[in-house]
Coordinates of C-alpha atoms in Angstrom, one line a residue:
G675 CA 107.4 63.1 -215.1
I676 CA 104.9 65.1 -213.1
L677 CA 105.1 62.6 -210.1
P678 CA 108.4 61.5 -208.7
D679 CA 109.5 57.9 -209.5
V680 CA 109.3 56.4 -206.1
F681 CA 108.0 53.1 -204.7
I682 CA 104.5 54.2 -204.1
T683 CA 104.0 55.7 -207.5
R684 CA 105.7 52.8 -209.3
Y685 CA 103.9 50.0 -207.4
G686 CA 100.8 51.7 -206.0
F687 CA 98.5 50.4 -208.7
H688 CA 99.7 46.9 -208.3
L689 CA 99.3 47.1 -204.5
G690 CA 95.8 48.6 -204.9
T691 CA 94.8 45.7 -207.2
S692 CA 96.2 43.2 -204.8
I693 CA 94.3 44.7 -201.9
D694 CA 91.1 44.6 -204.1
V695 CA 91.6 41.0 -204.8
I696 CA 92.2 40.2 -201.2
L697 CA 89.1 42.1 -200.0
L698 CA 87.0 40.6 -202.8
S699 CA 88.1 37.1 -201.8
I700 CA 87.2 37.8 -198.2
A701 CA 83.8 39.1 -199.2
L702 CA 83.1 36.2 -201.5
G703 CA 84.1 33.8 -198.7
Y704 CA 81.8 35.6 -196.3
R705 CA 79.0 35.5 -198.9
Y706 CA 79.6 31.9 -199.6
N707 CA 79.2 31.0 -195.9
L708 CA 76.0 33.0 -195.7
I709 CA 74.5 31.3 -198.8
K710 CA 75.6 27.9 -197.4
D711 CA 73.8 28.7 -194.1
E712 CA 70.7 29.9 -196.0
N713 CA 70.7 26.8 -198.1
E714 CA 71.0 24.6 -195.0
K715 CA 68.1 26.6 -193.5
L716 CA 66.1 26.2 -196.7
V717 CA 66.7 22.4 -196.7
I718 CA 65.5 22.2 -193.1
L719 CA 62.5 24.4 -193.9
K720 CA 61.7 22.2 -196.9
N721 CA 61.8 19.1 -194.8
E722 CA 59.6 20.6 -192.2
I723 CA 57.1 21.7 -194.9
E724 CA 57.1 18.2 -196.3
I725 CA 56.4 16.7 -192.8
A726 CA 53.6 19.3 -192.4
R727 CA 52.2 18.3 -195.8
T728 CA 52.3 14.6 -194.8
I729 CA 50.4 15.4 -191.6
Y730 CA 47.9 17.6 -193.5
N731 CA 47.3 14.9 -196.1
S732 CA 46.7 12.4 -193.4
I733 CA 43.7 14.5 -192.0
V734 CA 42.3 15.1 -195.5
Q735 CA 39.5 12.7 -196.1
T736 CA 39.9 10.7 -199.3
N737 CA 37.3 8.0 -198.9
I738 CA 33.7 9.3 -199.2
P739 CA 31.1 7.0 -197.6
E740 CA 28.5 5.6 -199.8
L741 CA 24.8 5.7 -199.2
T742 CA 22.1 4.2 -201.4
N743 CA 20.1 7.4 -201.4
V744 CA 22.9 9.9 -201.5
A745 CA 25.6 10.8 -204.0
I746 CA 28.5 13.0 -202.9
E747 CA 31.2 14.9 -204.8
T748 CA 34.0 17.0 -203.2
I749 CA 36.8 19.5 -204.1
L750 CA 39.6 20.3 -201.6
M751 CA 42.4 22.4 -203.1
P752 CA 44.8 24.2 -200.7
T753 CA 46.2 27.5 -202.2
E754 CA 49.7 26.5 -200.9
V755 CA 51.4 23.2 -200.4
I756 CA 49.3 22.7 -197.3
G757 CA 46.0 24.4 -196.4
G758 CA 43.6 25.4 -193.7
D759 CA 40.3 24.0 -195.0
I760 CA 38.9 20.7 -193.7
A761 CA 35.9 18.6 -194.9
E762 CA 34.7 15.7 -192.8
I763 CA 31.9 13.3 -194.1
H764 CA 30.8 10.4 -192.0
L765 CA 28.0 7.9 -191.7
I766 CA 25.9 8.3 -188.7
N767 CA 23.7 5.3 -189.6
E768 CA 22.6 3.5 -192.8
D769 CA 20.2 6.4 -193.6
T770 CA 22.0 9.4 -192.3
V771 CA 25.3 11.2 -193.1
G772 CA 27.0 14.0 -191.3
I773 CA 28.9 16.7 -193.3
F774 CA 31.3 19.1 -191.7
I775 CA 33.4 21.8 -193.4
A776 CA 35.6 24.4 -191.8
D777 CA 37.9 27.2 -192.8
I778 CA 40.7 28.1 -190.5
S779 CA 42.0 31.6 -190.7
G780 CA 45.4 32.1 -192.5
H781 CA 47.4 30.1 -194.9
G782 CA 50.2 27.6 -194.9
I783 CA 51.7 25.8 -191.8
P784 CA 49.7 27.8 -189.2
A785 CA 46.4 27.1 -190.9
A786 CA 47.4 23.4 -191.3
I787 CA 48.1 23.2 -187.6
G788 CA 44.7 24.7 -186.9
A789 CA 43.1 22.2 -189.3
A790 CA 44.7 19.3 -187.5
M791 CA 43.4 20.7 -184.2
V792 CA 39.9 21.0 -185.7
K793 CA 40.1 17.4 -186.9
M794 CA 40.8 16.2 -183.4
A795 CA 38.0 18.3 -182.1
C796 CA 35.7 16.6 -184.6
A797 CA 36.7 13.2 -183.3
H798 CA 35.7 14.3 -179.8
A799 CA 32.4 15.8 -181.1
S800 CA 31.4 12.5 -182.8
Q801 CA 29.2 11.6 -179.7
Y802 CA 26.9 14.5 -180.9
D803 CA 27.0 13.7 -184.6
E804 CA 23.2 13.6 -184.9
F805 CA 22.8 17.1 -183.4
P806 CA 24.4 19.9 -185.4
D807 CA 24.2 22.5 -182.6
K808 CA 25.8 20.2 -180.0
Y809 CA 28.5 19.1 -182.5
L810 CA 29.6 22.7 -183.2
L811 CA 29.4 23.6 -179.5
S812 CA 31.7 20.6 -178.6
I813 CA 34.2 21.7 -181.1
E814 CA 34.2 25.2 -179.8
N815 CA 34.7 23.9 -176.2
T816 CA 37.6 21.8 -177.3
L817 CA 39.3 24.6 -179.2
S818 CA 38.5 27.4 -176.7
Q819 CA 41.7 29.1 -175.5
R820 CA 43.8 26.8 -177.6
I821 CA 43.9 28.4 -181.1
G822 CA 45.6 31.7 -180.2
N823 CA 44.8 34.5 -182.6
Q824 CA 43.2 32.2 -185.1
F825 CA 39.5 31.6 -185.6
V826 CA 37.4 29.0 -187.4
T827 CA 34.3 29.3 -189.5
A828 CA 32.4 26.1 -189.9
I829 CA 29.1 24.4 -190.9
Y830 CA 27.7 21.1 -190.0
A831 CA 24.8 19.4 -191.8
V832 CA 23.0 16.2 -191.1
V833 CA 21.2 14.6 -194.0
D834 CA 18.5 12.0 -193.0
T835 CA 17.2 10.1 -196.0
K836 CA 14.7 8.2 -193.9
K837 CA 13.0 11.3 -192.4
M838 CA 13.9 13.2 -195.7
T839 CA 15.2 16.2 -193.8
V840 CA 18.5 18.2 -193.5
A841 CA 19.4 20.0 -190.3
T842 CA 22.3 22.4 -190.1
S843 CA 24.1 24.7 -187.6
N844 CA 26.5 27.5 -188.6
A845 CA 29.6 29.0 -186.9
G846 CA 30.0 32.3 -188.9
H847 CA 30.2 30.5 -192.2
Y848 CA 28.5 31.0 -195.5
A849 CA 25.0 29.6 -195.8
M850 CA 24.3 26.0 -196.9
V851 CA 22.6 26.1 -200.3
L852 CA 19.6 23.7 -200.9
C853 CA 18.6 23.6 -204.6
K854 CA 15.1 21.9 -204.8
V855 CA 14.2 19.7 -207.7
D856 CA 12.0 22.5 -209.1
G857 CA 15.0 24.8 -209.2
S858 CA 14.1 27.0 -206.2
I859 CA 16.9 27.9 -203.9
V860 CA 16.9 27.8 -200.1
Q861 CA 19.8 29.2 -198.1
L862 CA 20.1 28.0 -194.5
R863 CA 22.3 30.0 -192.2
P864 CA 21.1 29.7 -188.6
K865 CA 22.5 32.0 -185.9
G866 CA 26.1 31.2 -184.7
G867 CA 29.4 33.1 -184.5
A868 CA 32.8 32.1 -185.6
I869 CA 34.8 29.8 -183.3
G870 CA 37.6 31.7 -181.6
F871 CA 36.3 35.2 -181.6
Y872 CA 34.2 34.9 -178.5
P873 CA 32.4 32.0 -176.8
N874 CA 29.1 31.0 -178.3
A875 CA 26.4 30.2 -175.7
F876 CA 24.6 28.2 -178.3
F877 CA 24.3 27.4 -182.0
A878 CA 20.9 27.6 -183.6
V879 CA 19.6 24.8 -185.9
A880 CA 17.8 25.1 -189.2
R881 CA 15.8 22.3 -190.7
E882 CA 14.3 21.8 -194.1
N883 CA 12.4 18.9 -195.8
I884 CA 14.2 17.4 -198.8
G885 CA 13.1 15.1 -201.6
K886 CA 14.5 13.1 -204.4
G887 CA 16.4 15.3 -206.9
D888 CA 17.2 17.9 -204.4
R889 CA 20.9 19.1 -204.1
I890 CA 22.8 20.3 -201.1
V891 CA 26.0 22.5 -201.6
L892 CA 28.4 23.5 -198.9
F893 CA 31.5 25.6 -199.6
T894 CA 34.2 27.8 -198.1
D895 CA 35.0 31.4 -199.0
G896 CA 37.8 30.5 -201.3
I897 CA 35.2 30.1 -204.0
V898 CA 33.0 33.1 -203.7
E899 CA 35.8 35.5 -202.7
L900 CA 37.9 34.9 -205.8
R901 CA 39.0 38.1 -207.4
N902 CA 39.6 38.7 -211.1
T903 CA 42.2 41.0 -212.6
K904 CA 39.9 44.0 -212.0
G905 CA 39.6 43.1 -208.4
E906 CA 35.9 42.1 -208.7
L907 CA 34.6 39.3 -206.5
F908 CA 33.2 36.1 -208.0
G909 CA 30.4 36.5 -205.5
E910 CA 27.8 34.3 -203.9
D911 CA 25.1 35.3 -206.5
R912 CA 27.1 34.1 -209.4
F913 CA 28.0 30.9 -207.5
I914 CA 24.2 30.3 -206.8
D915 CA 23.3 31.0 -210.4
I916 CA 25.6 28.2 -211.6
I917 CA 24.0 25.8 -209.1
R918 CA 20.5 26.8 -210.4
E919 CA 21.7 26.5 -214.1
Y920 CA 23.0 23.0 -213.5
N921 CA 19.9 21.9 -211.6
G922 CA 18.9 18.5 -213.1
K923 CA 22.3 17.8 -214.5
S924 CA 24.8 15.3 -213.0
I925 CA 26.6 16.1 -209.8
K926 CA 30.0 15.8 -211.5
A927 CA 28.9 18.2 -214.2
L928 CA 28.1 20.9 -211.6
K929 CA 31.4 20.2 -209.7
N930 CA 33.4 20.5 -212.9
E931 CA 31.6 23.7 -214.0
I932 CA 32.2 25.5 -210.7
L933 CA 35.8 24.7 -210.8
A934 CA 36.0 25.8 -214.5
A935 CA 34.1 29.0 -213.8
A936 CA 36.5 29.8 -210.9
Y937 CA 39.5 29.3 -213.3
R938 CA 37.9 31.5 -216.0
W939 CA 37.3 34.2 -213.4
I940 CA 40.9 34.5 -212.3
Y941 CA 42.4 34.1 -215.9
P942 CA 45.2 34.6 -216.8
H943 CA 46.2 33.7 -213.2
K944 CA 46.4 30.0 -212.5
N945 CA 46.3 29.9 -208.7
F946 CA 43.6 30.7 -206.2
D947 CA 44.1 33.2 -203.5
D948 CA 42.6 31.1 -200.8
D949 CA 41.9 27.4 -200.1
F950 CA 39.0 26.1 -202.2
T951 CA 36.6 23.6 -200.7
L952 CA 33.3 22.3 -202.1
V953 CA 30.9 19.5 -201.0
I954 CA 27.9 18.6 -203.2
V955 CA 25.2 16.1 -202.0
D956 CA 22.5 14.8 -204.3
I957 CA 19.4 13.1 -202.9
V958 CA 18.8 10.2 -205.4

């Protein structure tokens, strides 16, 4: 009896509820259309990623050439569906093998596009596959002014089982590790800057004699720059300690231990922060 019994007081609640339902229906319809558009975009993006993965898989080498005096094991694990690391192993002649690994800056699709460009540059550089310095310089000349803000670190090694030598050139990459049969470690990192930062006038070459039982290890930073839950780096020293510890053991045993040690380091996490690439070469 406080308010007069008029139309607005009698039916105002019902009108308000009706307006609420109408506005909610409009909002839900608008939201449905947004979600529908987002889902369509996600489907398109998923298809594009699948195409990119197919392209990336096509440039990833699966068949490792066989040499009578060399055994090779590899790991290539992208941190995402597609990655930016590349490993290229090819026969130069019946006694010589060329090994190239590269790490393209970034992750995902941009890095995979960069990897495809590096792969094409490798094909063009094949005419210099016996000369590590000329091989990297050819790749740089091919990629110069074509990779935008990206950069590439790389290393190329030529293993000659007739002359029993290994020669390598480096483009701002981690050193190649040579573990001698007696357990001594030699790290080869000749002068050379990353591809893409600034033009390199030349790449230096480092050579070392090798013998039966020696082991050569090339890798990308996705291994040594792993961080545990405390933020500590796995580190190059720990990586080399594993190589030294497994000297004399099988090449597969070393590969498996490096991978297991990496997983132990990041536990309880299950995924690496960066692409993980490893090439191990045994002189047999």
